[in-house]
Amino acid sequence: KPCPLCDEAKEVLEPYKRKFILQEVDITLPENSAWYDKYKYDIPVFHLNGKFLMKHRVNIQKFEDQLRKLELQSE
């Protein structure tokens, strides 16, 4: 904190909040040290359904494509 890129990402993802649950992980907390070791220079990082999706900035096209795939799989 502060994390301007994280704030920007949350704003970009706001219109989609009804389609997924946004779980934020503070990698500076001791219990998240594995995430810190992996991503300390790459925040924010985005996972969707436990799989790495992207980092640094939201690629909205990639995000929408992956959401669409998940929606199709659940139908």
PDB file of N, CA, C and O in Angstrom:
ATOM      1  N   LYS A   1       0.852  -1.175   0.000  1.00  0.00           N
ATOM      2  CA  LYS A   1       0.000   0.000   0.000  1.00  0.00           C
ATOM      3  C   LYS A   1       0.887   1.222   0.000  1.00  0.00           C
ATOM      4  O   LYS A   1       1.893   1.224   0.695  1.00  0.00           O
ATOM      5  N   PRO A   2       0.519   2.238  -0.705  1.00  0.00           N
ATOM      6  CA  PRO A   2      -0.564   2.281  -1.676  1.00  0.00           C
ATOM      7  C   PRO A   2      -0.199   1.535  -2.953  1.00  0.00           C
ATOM      8  O   PRO A   2       0.967   1.304  -3.231  1.00  0.00           O
ATOM      9  N   CYS A   3      -1.213   1.186  -3.702  1.00  0.00           N
ATOM     10  CA  CYS A   3      -0.999   0.466  -4.959  1.00  0.00           C
ATOM     11  C   CYS A   3      -1.902   1.065  -6.035  1.00  0.00           C
ATOM     12  O   CYS A   3      -3.022   0.597  -6.232  1.00  0.00           O
ATOM     13  N   PRO A   4      -1.425   2.084  -6.727  1.00  0.00           N
ATOM     14  CA  PRO A   4      -2.243   2.708  -7.767  1.00  0.00           C
ATOM     15  C   PRO A   4      -2.666   1.745  -8.878  1.00  0.00           C
ATOM     16  O   PRO A   4      -3.782   1.841  -9.390  1.00  0.00           O
ATOM     17  N   LEU A   5      -1.793   0.806  -9.250  1.00  0.00           N
ATOM     18  CA  LEU A   5      -2.177  -0.169 -10.282  1.00  0.00           C
ATOM     19  C   LEU A   5      -3.299  -1.080  -9.790  1.00  0.00           C
ATOM     20  O   LEU A   5      -4.177  -1.467 -10.561  1.00  0.00           O
ATOM     21  N   CYS A   6      -3.278  -1.414  -8.502  1.00  0.00           N
ATOM     22  CA  CYS A   6      -4.346  -2.241  -7.934  1.00  0.00           C
ATOM     23  C   CYS A   6      -5.660  -1.467  -7.943  1.00  0.00           C
ATOM     24  O   CYS A   6      -6.708  -2.018  -8.296  1.00  0.00           O
ATOM     25  N   ASP A   7      -5.594  -0.189  -7.563  1.00  0.00           N
ATOM     26  CA  ASP A   7      -6.797   0.643  -7.568  1.00  0.00           C
ATOM     27  C   ASP A   7      -7.361   0.769  -8.974  1.00  0.00           C
ATOM     28  O   ASP A   7      -8.574   0.675  -9.176  1.00  0.00           O
ATOM     29  N   GLU A   8      -6.496   0.963  -9.946  1.00  0.00           N
ATOM     30  CA  GLU A   8      -6.922   1.064 -11.339  1.00  0.00           C
ATOM     31  C   GLU A   8      -7.585  -0.238 -11.796  1.00  0.00           C
ATOM     32  O   GLU A   8      -8.638  -0.224 -12.438  1.00  0.00           O
ATOM     33  N   ALA A   9      -6.987  -1.358 -11.431  1.00  0.00           N
ATOM     34  CA  ALA A   9      -7.542  -2.665 -11.818  1.00  0.00           C
ATOM     35  C   ALA A   9      -8.928  -2.866 -11.220  1.00  0.00           C
ATOM     36  O   ALA A   9      -9.842  -3.342 -11.906  1.00  0.00           O
ATOM     37  N   LYS A  10      -9.105  -2.489  -9.965  1.00  0.00           N
ATOM     38  CA  LYS A  10     -10.417  -2.637  -9.328  1.00  0.00           C
ATOM     39  C   LYS A  10     -11.471  -1.790 -10.036  1.00  0.00           C
ATOM     40  O   LYS A  10     -12.607  -2.233 -10.201  1.00  0.00           O
ATOM     41  N   GLU A  11     -11.091  -0.603 -10.469  1.00  0.00           N
ATOM     42  CA  GLU A  11     -12.024   0.250 -11.214  1.00  0.00           C
ATOM     43  C   GLU A  11     -12.408  -0.382 -12.544  1.00  0.00           C
ATOM     44  O   GLU A  11     -13.581  -0.383 -12.921  1.00  0.00           O
ATOM     45  N   VAL A  12     -11.433  -0.922 -13.249  1.00  0.00           N
ATOM     46  CA  VAL A  12     -11.694  -1.547 -14.550  1.00  0.00           C
ATOM     47  C   VAL A  12     -12.590  -2.774 -14.387  1.00  0.00           C
ATOM     48  O   VAL A  12     -13.458  -3.037 -15.226  1.00  0.00           O
ATOM     49  N   LEU A  13     -12.404  -3.520 -13.304  1.00  0.00           N
ATOM     50  CA  LEU A  13     -13.168  -4.743 -13.085  1.00  0.00           C
ATOM     51  C   LEU A  13     -14.539  -4.495 -12.450  1.00  0.00           C
ATOM     52  O   LEU A  13     -15.385  -5.395 -12.431  1.00  0.00           O
ATOM     53  N   GLU A  14     -14.779  -3.314 -11.959  1.00  0.00           N
ATOM     54  CA  GLU A  14     -16.035  -2.979 -11.273  1.00  0.00           C
ATOM     55  C   GLU A  14     -17.290  -3.374 -12.056  1.00  0.00           C
ATOM     56  O   GLU A  14     -18.206  -3.983 -11.485  1.00  0.00           O
ATOM     57  N   PRO A  15     -17.390  -3.087 -13.356  1.00  0.00           N
ATOM     58  CA  PRO A  15     -18.606  -3.455 -14.094  1.00  0.00           C
ATOM     59  C   PRO A  15     -18.858  -4.968 -14.169  1.00  0.00           C
ATOM     60  O   PRO A  15     -19.959  -5.394 -14.505  1.00  0.00           O
ATOM     61  N   TYR A  16     -17.870  -5.765 -13.856  1.00  0.00           N
ATOM     62  CA  TYR A  16     -17.989  -7.220 -13.968  1.00  0.00           C
ATOM     63  C   TYR A  16     -18.232  -7.896 -12.622  1.00  0.00           C
ATOM     64  O   TYR A  16     -18.313  -9.114 -12.548  1.00  0.00           O
ATOM     65  N   LYS A  17     -18.364  -7.116 -11.562  1.00  0.00           N
ATOM     66  CA  LYS A  17     -18.387  -7.692 -10.213  1.00  0.00           C
ATOM     67  C   LYS A  17     -19.536  -8.663  -9.959  1.00  0.00           C
ATOM     68  O   LYS A  17     -19.455  -9.465  -9.048  1.00  0.00           O
ATOM     69  N   ARG A  18     -20.564  -8.637 -10.783  1.00  0.00           N
ATOM     70  CA  ARG A  18     -21.663  -9.587 -10.606  1.00  0.00           C
ATOM     71  C   ARG A  18     -21.373 -10.930 -11.266  1.00  0.00           C
ATOM     72  O   ARG A  18     -22.089 -11.899 -11.076  1.00  0.00           O
ATOM     73  N   LYS A  19     -20.307 -10.980 -12.069  1.00  0.00           N
ATOM     74  CA  LYS A  19     -19.972 -12.211 -12.782  1.00  0.00           C
ATOM     75  C   LYS A  19     -18.895 -13.037 -12.090  1.00  0.00           C
ATOM     76  O   LYS A  19     -18.652 -14.169 -12.470  1.00  0.00           O
ATOM     77  N   PHE A  20     -18.217 -12.448 -11.101  1.00  0.00           N
ATOM     78  CA  PHE A  20     -17.158 -13.176 -10.404  1.00  0.00           C
ATOM     79  C   PHE A  20     -16.960 -12.579  -9.019  1.00  0.00           C
ATOM     80  O   PHE A  20     -17.452 -11.500  -8.725  1.00  0.00           O
ATOM     81  N   ILE A  21     -16.246 -13.300  -8.180  1.00  0.00           N
ATOM     82  CA  ILE A  21     -15.922 -12.817  -6.838  1.00  0.00           C
ATOM     83  C   ILE A  21     -14.473 -12.362  -6.849  1.00  0.00           C
ATOM     84  O   ILE A  21     -13.577 -13.149  -7.166  1.00  0.00           O
ATOM     85  N   LEU A  22     -14.250 -11.097  -6.532  1.00  0.00           N
ATOM     86  CA  LEU A  22     -12.899 -10.566  -6.490  1.00  0.00           C
ATOM     87  C   LEU A  22     -12.327 -10.805  -5.097  1.00  0.00           C
ATOM     88  O   LEU A  22     -12.869 -10.332  -4.110  1.00  0.00           O
ATOM     89  N   GLN A  23     -11.285 -11.579  -5.039  1.00  0.00           N
ATOM     90  CA  GLN A  23     -10.607 -11.841  -3.771  1.00  0.00           C
ATOM     91  C   GLN A  23      -9.248 -11.160  -3.834  1.00  0.00           C
ATOM     92  O   GLN A  23      -8.422 -11.472  -4.684  1.00  0.00           O
ATOM     93  N   GLU A  24      -9.049 -10.214  -2.934  1.00  0.00           N
ATOM     94  CA  GLU A  24      -7.774  -9.505  -2.884  1.00  0.00           C
ATOM     95  C   GLU A  24      -6.848 -10.206  -1.889  1.00  0.00           C
ATOM     96  O   GLU A  24      -7.282 -10.629  -0.824  1.00  0.00           O
ATOM     97  N   VAL A  25      -5.585 -10.314  -2.256  1.00  0.00           N
ATOM     98  CA  VAL A  25      -4.591 -10.930  -1.394  1.00  0.00           C
ATOM     99  C   VAL A  25      -3.468  -9.928  -1.177  1.00  0.00           C
ATOM    100  O   VAL A  25      -2.848  -9.471  -2.136  1.00  0.00           O
ATOM    101  N   ASP A  26      -3.249  -9.573   0.074  1.00  0.00           N
ATOM    102  CA  ASP A  26      -2.146  -8.665   0.415  1.00  0.00           C
ATOM    103  C   ASP A  26      -0.884  -9.509   0.560  1.00  0.00           C
ATOM    104  O   ASP A  26      -0.706 -10.228   1.544  1.00  0.00           O
ATOM    105  N   ILE A  27      -0.005  -9.434  -0.427  1.00  0.00           N
ATOM    106  CA  ILE A  27       1.177 -10.296  -0.428  1.00  0.00           C
ATOM    107  C   ILE A  27       2.228  -9.860   0.584  1.00  0.00           C
ATOM    108  O   ILE A  27       3.209 -10.565   0.775  1.00  0.00           O
ATOM    109  N   THR A  28       2.021  -8.715   1.238  1.00  0.00           N
ATOM    110  CA  THR A  28       2.990  -8.272   2.245  1.00  0.00           C
ATOM    111  C   THR A  28       2.733  -8.894   3.610  1.00  0.00           C
ATOM    112  O   THR A  28       3.568  -8.780   4.505  1.00  0.00           O
ATOM    113  N   LEU A  29       1.613  -9.578   3.779  1.00  0.00           N
ATOM    114  CA  LEU A  29       1.319 -10.250   5.041  1.00  0.00           C
ATOM    115  C   LEU A  29       2.148 -11.520   5.157  1.00  0.00           C
ATOM    116  O   LEU A  29       2.354 -12.228   4.159  1.00  0.00           O
ATOM    117  N   PRO A  30       2.612 -11.835   6.363  1.00  0.00           N
ATOM    118  CA  PRO A  30       3.470 -13.020   6.542  1.00  0.00           C
ATOM    119  C   PRO A  30       2.857 -14.319   6.019  1.00  0.00           C
ATOM    120  O   PRO A  30       3.564 -15.150   5.448  1.00  0.00           O
ATOM    121  N   GLU A  31       1.554 -14.481   6.172  1.00  0.00           N
ATOM    122  CA  GLU A  31       0.919 -15.725   5.717  1.00  0.00           C
ATOM    123  C   GLU A  31       0.860 -15.845   4.195  1.00  0.00           C
ATOM    124  O   GLU A  31       0.539 -16.907   3.670  1.00  0.00           O
ATOM    125  N   ASN A  32       1.177 -14.768   3.494  1.00  0.00           N
ATOM    126  CA  ASN A  32       1.174 -14.789   2.027  1.00  0.00           C
ATOM    127  C   ASN A  32       2.579 -14.681   1.448  1.00  0.00           C
ATOM    128  O   ASN A  32       2.756 -14.237   0.318  1.00  0.00           O
ATOM    129  N   SER A  33       3.560 -15.111   2.204  1.00  0.00           N
ATOM    130  CA  SER A  33       4.958 -14.960   1.776  1.00  0.00           C
ATOM    131  C   SER A  33       5.263 -15.712   0.472  1.00  0.00           C
ATOM    132  O   SER A  33       6.090 -15.273  -0.320  1.00  0.00           O
ATOM    133  N   ALA A  34       4.581 -16.815   0.224  1.00  0.00           N
ATOM    134  CA  ALA A  34       4.815 -17.546  -1.033  1.00  0.00           C
ATOM    135  C   ALA A  34       4.409 -16.683  -2.221  1.00  0.00           C
ATOM    136  O   ALA A  34       5.100 -16.652  -3.248  1.00  0.00           O
ATOM    137  N   TRP A  35       3.268 -15.979  -2.093  1.00  0.00           N
ATOM    138  CA  TRP A  35       2.836 -15.072  -3.162  1.00  0.00           C
ATOM    139  C   TRP A  35       3.811 -13.908  -3.303  1.00  0.00           C
ATOM    140  O   TRP A  35       4.103 -13.476  -4.416  1.00  0.00           O
ATOM    141  N   TYR A  36       4.290 -13.407  -2.177  1.00  0.00           N
ATOM    142  CA  TYR A  36       5.250 -12.306  -2.221  1.00  0.00           C
ATOM    143  C   TYR A  36       6.511 -12.723  -2.974  1.00  0.00           C
ATOM    144  O   TYR A  36       6.992 -12.001  -3.851  1.00  0.00           O
ATOM    145  N   ASP A  37       7.033 -13.886  -2.631  1.00  0.00           N
ATOM    146  CA  ASP A  37       8.249 -14.378  -3.293  1.00  0.00           C
ATOM    147  C   ASP A  37       8.035 -14.526  -4.802  1.00  0.00           C
ATOM    148  O   ASP A  37       8.933 -14.251  -5.588  1.00  0.00           O
ATOM    149  N   LYS A  38       6.852 -14.928  -5.190  1.00  0.00           N
ATOM    150  CA  LYS A  38       6.575 -15.170  -6.601  1.00  0.00           C
ATOM    151  C   LYS A  38       6.268 -13.888  -7.381  1.00  0.00           C
ATOM    152  O   LYS A  38       6.668 -13.749  -8.540  1.00  0.00           O
ATOM    153  N   TYR A  39       5.567 -12.949  -6.739  1.00  0.00           N
ATOM    154  CA  TYR A  39       5.025 -11.805  -7.486  1.00  0.00           C
ATOM    155  C   TYR A  39       5.454 -10.420  -6.991  1.00  0.00           C
ATOM    156  O   TYR A  39       4.895  -9.429  -7.431  1.00  0.00           O
ATOM    157  N   LYS A  40       6.439 -10.316  -6.137  1.00  0.00           N
ATOM    158  CA  LYS A  40       6.758  -9.020  -5.533  1.00  0.00           C
ATOM    159  C   LYS A  40       7.043  -7.905  -6.526  1.00  0.00           C
ATOM    160  O   LYS A  40       6.823  -6.739  -6.219  1.00  0.00           O
ATOM    161  N   TYR A  41       7.492  -8.235  -7.721  1.00  0.00           N
ATOM    162  CA  TYR A  41       7.784  -7.205  -8.729  1.00  0.00           C
ATOM    163  C   TYR A  41       6.728  -7.138  -9.829  1.00  0.00           C
ATOM    164  O   TYR A  41       6.914  -6.427 -10.807  1.00  0.00           O
ATOM    165  N   ASP A  42       5.647  -7.850  -9.670  1.00  0.00           N
ATOM    166  CA  ASP A  42       4.674  -7.972 -10.753  1.00  0.00           C
ATOM    167  C   ASP A  42       3.240  -7.643 -10.368  1.00  0.00           C
ATOM    168  O   ASP A  42       2.317  -8.075 -11.041  1.00  0.00           O
ATOM    169  N   ILE A  43       3.017  -6.889  -9.323  1.00  0.00           N
ATOM    170  CA  ILE A  43       1.641  -6.612  -8.909  1.00  0.00           C
ATOM    171  C   ILE A  43       1.007  -5.546  -9.781  1.00  0.00           C
ATOM    172  O   ILE A  43       1.718  -4.695 -10.313  1.00  0.00           O
ATOM    173  N   PRO A  44      -0.305  -5.578  -9.912  1.00  0.00           N
ATOM    174  CA  PRO A  44      -1.184  -6.657  -9.469  1.00  0.00           C
ATOM    175  C   PRO A  44      -1.110  -7.864 -10.413  1.00  0.00           C
ATOM    176  O   PRO A  44      -0.730  -7.740 -11.561  1.00  0.00           O
ATOM    177  N   VAL A  45      -1.484  -8.981  -9.854  1.00  0.00           N
ATOM    178  CA  VAL A  45      -1.525 -10.245 -10.594  1.00  0.00           C
ATOM    179  C   VAL A  45      -2.961 -10.754 -10.519  1.00  0.00           C
ATOM    180  O   VAL A  45      -3.614 -10.627  -9.488  1.00  0.00           O
ATOM    181  N   PHE A  46      -3.423 -11.320 -11.593  1.00  0.00           N
ATOM    182  CA  PHE A  46      -4.805 -11.778 -11.657  1.00  0.00           C
ATOM    183  C   PHE A  46      -4.850 -13.270 -11.937  1.00  0.00           C
ATOM    184  O   PHE A  46      -4.216 -13.757 -12.866  1.00  0.00           O
ATOM    185  N   HIS A  47      -5.605 -13.974 -11.093  1.00  0.00           N
ATOM    186  CA  HIS A  47      -5.894 -15.389 -11.304  1.00  0.00           C
ATOM    187  C   HIS A  47      -7.403 -15.498 -11.486  1.00  0.00           C
ATOM    188  O   HIS A  47      -8.160 -14.754 -10.863  1.00  0.00           O
ATOM    189  N   LEU A  48      -7.818 -16.418 -12.313  1.00  0.00           N
ATOM    190  CA  LEU A  48      -9.240 -16.680 -12.495  1.00  0.00           C
ATOM    191  C   LEU A  48      -9.446 -18.169 -12.293  1.00  0.00           C
ATOM    192  O   LEU A  48      -8.820 -18.978 -12.971  1.00  0.00           O
ATOM    193  N   ASN A  49     -10.284 -18.507 -11.321  1.00  0.00           N
ATOM    194  CA  ASN A  49     -10.508 -19.907 -10.942  1.00  0.00           C
ATOM    195  C   ASN A  49      -9.203 -20.615 -10.611  1.00  0.00           C
ATOM    196  O   ASN A  49      -8.984 -21.759 -11.003  1.00  0.00           O
ATOM    197  N   GLY A  50      -8.309 -19.905  -9.922  1.00  0.00           N
ATOM    198  CA  GLY A  50      -7.061 -20.498  -9.463  1.00  0.00           C
ATOM    199  C   GLY A  50      -5.957 -20.582 -10.494  1.00  0.00           C
ATOM    200  O   GLY A  50      -4.884 -21.077 -10.205  1.00  0.00           O
ATOM    201  N   LYS A  51      -6.201 -20.102 -11.700  1.00  0.00           N
ATOM    202  CA  LYS A  51      -5.190 -20.158 -12.759  1.00  0.00           C
ATOM    203  C   LYS A  51      -4.711 -18.752 -13.093  1.00  0.00           C
ATOM    204  O   LYS A  51      -5.517 -17.821 -13.215  1.00  0.00           O
ATOM    205  N   PHE A  52      -3.413 -18.615 -13.299  1.00  0.00           N
ATOM    206  CA  PHE A  52      -2.842 -17.330 -13.670  1.00  0.00           C
ATOM    207  C   PHE A  52      -3.512 -16.819 -14.940  1.00  0.00           C
ATOM    208  O   PHE A  52      -3.696 -17.555 -15.902  1.00  0.00           O
ATOM    209  N   LEU A  53      -3.869 -15.538 -14.934  1.00  0.00           N
ATOM    210  CA  LEU A  53      -4.516 -14.940 -16.097  1.00  0.00           C
ATOM    211  C   LEU A  53      -3.668 -13.826 -16.709  1.00  0.00           C
ATOM    212  O   LEU A  53      -3.419 -13.821 -17.895  1.00  0.00           O
ATOM    213  N   MET A  54      -3.205 -12.883 -15.864  1.00  0.00           N
ATOM    214  CA  MET A  54      -2.432 -11.746 -16.368  1.00  0.00           C
ATOM    215  C   MET A  54      -1.804 -11.006 -15.203  1.00  0.00           C
ATOM    216  O   MET A  54      -2.100 -11.296 -14.050  1.00  0.00           O
ATOM    217  N   LYS A  55      -0.945 -10.042 -15.523  1.00  0.00           N
ATOM    218  CA  LYS A  55      -0.331  -9.238 -14.471  1.00  0.00           C
ATOM    219  C   LYS A  55      -0.152  -7.805 -14.957  1.00  0.00           C
ATOM    220  O   LYS A  55      -0.225  -7.523 -16.149  1.00  0.00           O
ATOM    221  N   HIS A  56       0.062  -6.924 -14.006  1.00  0.00           N
ATOM    222  CA  HIS A  56       0.323  -5.492 -14.184  1.00  0.00           C
ATOM    223  C   HIS A  56      -0.928  -4.684 -14.499  1.00  0.00           C
ATOM    224  O   HIS A  56      -1.269  -3.785 -13.761  1.00  0.00           O
ATOM    225  N   ARG A  57      -1.582  -4.942 -15.587  1.00  0.00           N
ATOM    226  CA  ARG A  57      -2.795  -4.212 -15.960  1.00  0.00           C
ATOM    227  C   ARG A  57      -3.826  -5.206 -16.497  1.00  0.00           C
ATOM    228  O   ARG A  57      -3.482  -6.255 -17.010  1.00  0.00           O
ATOM    229  N   VAL A  58      -5.086  -4.814 -16.367  1.00  0.00           N
ATOM    230  CA  VAL A  58      -6.159  -5.679 -16.858  1.00  0.00           C
ATOM    231  C   VAL A  58      -6.203  -5.603 -18.384  1.00  0.00           C
ATOM    232  O   VAL A  58      -6.316  -4.534 -18.961  1.00  0.00           O
ATOM    233  N   ASN A  59      -6.096  -6.765 -18.999  1.00  0.00           N
ATOM    234  CA  ASN A  59      -6.329  -6.892 -20.431  1.00  0.00           C
ATOM    235  C   ASN A  59      -7.795  -7.295 -20.548  1.00  0.00           C
ATOM    236  O   ASN A  59      -8.153  -8.453 -20.364  1.00  0.00           O
ATOM    237  N   ILE A  60      -8.635  -6.304 -20.795  1.00  0.00           N
ATOM    238  CA  ILE A  60     -10.071  -6.532 -20.718  1.00  0.00           C
ATOM    239  C   ILE A  60     -10.546  -7.569 -21.729  1.00  0.00           C
ATOM    240  O   ILE A  60     -11.440  -8.362 -21.439  1.00  0.00           O
ATOM    241  N   GLN A  61      -9.949  -7.610 -22.910  1.00  0.00           N
ATOM    242  CA  GLN A  61     -10.346  -8.602 -23.911  1.00  0.00           C
ATOM    243  C   GLN A  61     -10.034 -10.018 -23.425  1.00  0.00           C
ATOM    244  O   GLN A  61     -10.860 -10.921 -23.518  1.00  0.00           O
ATOM    245  N   LYS A  62      -8.848 -10.204 -22.882  1.00  0.00           N
ATOM    246  CA  LYS A  62      -8.464 -11.518 -22.352  1.00  0.00           C
ATOM    247  C   LYS A  62      -9.381 -11.913 -21.198  1.00  0.00           C
ATOM    248  O   LYS A  62      -9.828 -13.060 -21.103  1.00  0.00           O
ATOM    249  N   PHE A  63      -9.665 -10.958 -20.325  1.00  0.00           N
ATOM    250  CA  PHE A  63     -10.537 -11.209 -19.182  1.00  0.00           C
ATOM    251  C   PHE A  63     -11.937 -11.618 -19.652  1.00  0.00           C
ATOM    252  O   PHE A  63     -12.489 -12.614 -19.193  1.00  0.00           O
ATOM    253  N   GLU A  64     -12.506 -10.857 -20.588  1.00  0.00           N
ATOM    254  CA  GLU A  64     -13.844 -11.176 -21.094  1.00  0.00           C
ATOM    255  C   GLU A  64     -13.866 -12.535 -21.800  1.00  0.00           C
ATOM    256  O   GLU A  64     -14.822 -13.301 -21.638  1.00  0.00           O
ATOM    257  N   ASP A  65     -12.837 -12.844 -22.556  1.00  0.00           N
ATOM    258  CA  ASP A  65     -12.761 -14.145 -23.229  1.00  0.00           C
ATOM    259  C   ASP A  65     -12.770 -15.287 -22.221  1.00  0.00           C
ATOM    260  O   ASP A  65     -13.480 -16.287 -22.403  1.00  0.00           O
ATOM    261  N   GLN A  66     -11.996 -15.147 -21.163  1.00  0.00           N
ATOM    262  CA  GLN A  66     -11.925 -16.203 -20.151  1.00  0.00           C
ATOM    263  C   GLN A  66     -13.239 -16.318 -19.379  1.00  0.00           C
ATOM    264  O   GLN A  66     -13.682 -17.430 -19.064  1.00  0.00           O
ATOM    265  N   LEU A  67     -13.869 -15.187 -19.079  1.00  0.00           N
ATOM    266  CA  LEU A  67     -15.174 -15.235 -18.417  1.00  0.00           C
ATOM    267  C   LEU A  67     -16.193 -15.959 -19.296  1.00  0.00           C
ATOM    268  O   LEU A  67     -16.969 -16.783 -18.809  1.00  0.00           O
ATOM    269  N   ARG A  68     -16.183 -15.646 -20.593  1.00  0.00           N
ATOM    270  CA  ARG A  68     -17.103 -16.292 -21.531  1.00  0.00           C
ATOM    271  C   ARG A  68     -16.878 -17.806 -21.544  1.00  0.00           C
ATOM    272  O   ARG A  68     -17.833 -18.586 -21.531  1.00  0.00           O
ATOM    273  N   LYS A  69     -15.624 -18.218 -21.574  1.00  0.00           N
ATOM    274  CA  LYS A  69     -15.322 -19.655 -21.576  1.00  0.00           C
ATOM    275  C   LYS A  69     -15.863 -20.335 -20.323  1.00  0.00           C
ATOM    276  O   LYS A  69     -16.420 -21.415 -20.373  1.00  0.00           O
ATOM    277  N   LEU A  70     -15.662 -19.675 -19.165  1.00  0.00           N
ATOM    278  CA  LEU A  70     -16.154 -20.249 -17.920  1.00  0.00           C
ATOM    279  C   LEU A  70     -17.679 -20.316 -17.906  1.00  0.00           C
ATOM    280  O   LEU A  70     -18.250 -21.297 -17.430  1.00  0.00           O
ATOM    281  N   GLU A  71     -18.325 -19.285 -18.433  1.00  0.00           N
ATOM    282  CA  GLU A  71     -19.784 -19.300 -18.485  1.00  0.00           C
ATOM    283  C   GLU A  71     -20.295 -20.426 -19.382  1.00  0.00           C
ATOM    284  O   GLU A  71     -21.264 -21.099 -19.063  1.00  0.00           O
ATOM    285  N   LEU A  72     -19.634 -20.644 -20.509  1.00  0.00           N
ATOM    286  CA  LEU A  72     -20.030 -21.726 -21.418  1.00  0.00           C
ATOM    287  C   LEU A  72     -19.829 -23.089 -20.776  1.00  0.00           C
ATOM    288  O   LEU A  72     -20.646 -24.004 -20.966  1.00  0.00           O
ATOM    289  N   GLN A  73     -18.760 -23.249 -20.019  1.00  0.00           N
ATOM    290  CA  GLN A  73     -18.486 -24.525 -19.361  1.00  0.00           C
ATOM    291  C   GLN A  73     -19.521 -24.831 -18.294  1.00  0.00           C
ATOM    292  O   GLN A  73     -19.839 -25.982 -18.043  1.00  0.00           O
ATOM    293  N   SER A  74     -20.057 -23.795 -17.652  1.00  0.00           N
ATOM    294  CA  SER A  74     -21.013 -24.020 -16.556  1.00  0.00           C
ATOM    295  C   SER A  74     -22.445 -24.227 -17.049  1.00  0.00           C
ATOM    296  O   SER A  74     -23.311 -24.563 -16.271  1.00  0.00           O
ATOM    297  N   GLU A  75     -22.673 -24.018 -18.329  1.00  0.00           N
ATOM    298  CA  GLU A  75     -24.039 -24.192 -18.876  1.00  0.00           C
ATOM    299  C   GLU A  75     -24.331 -25.634 -19.192  1.00  0.00           C
ATOM    300  O   GLU A  75     -23.550 -26.470 -19.339  1.00  0.00           O
TER     301      GLU A  75
END
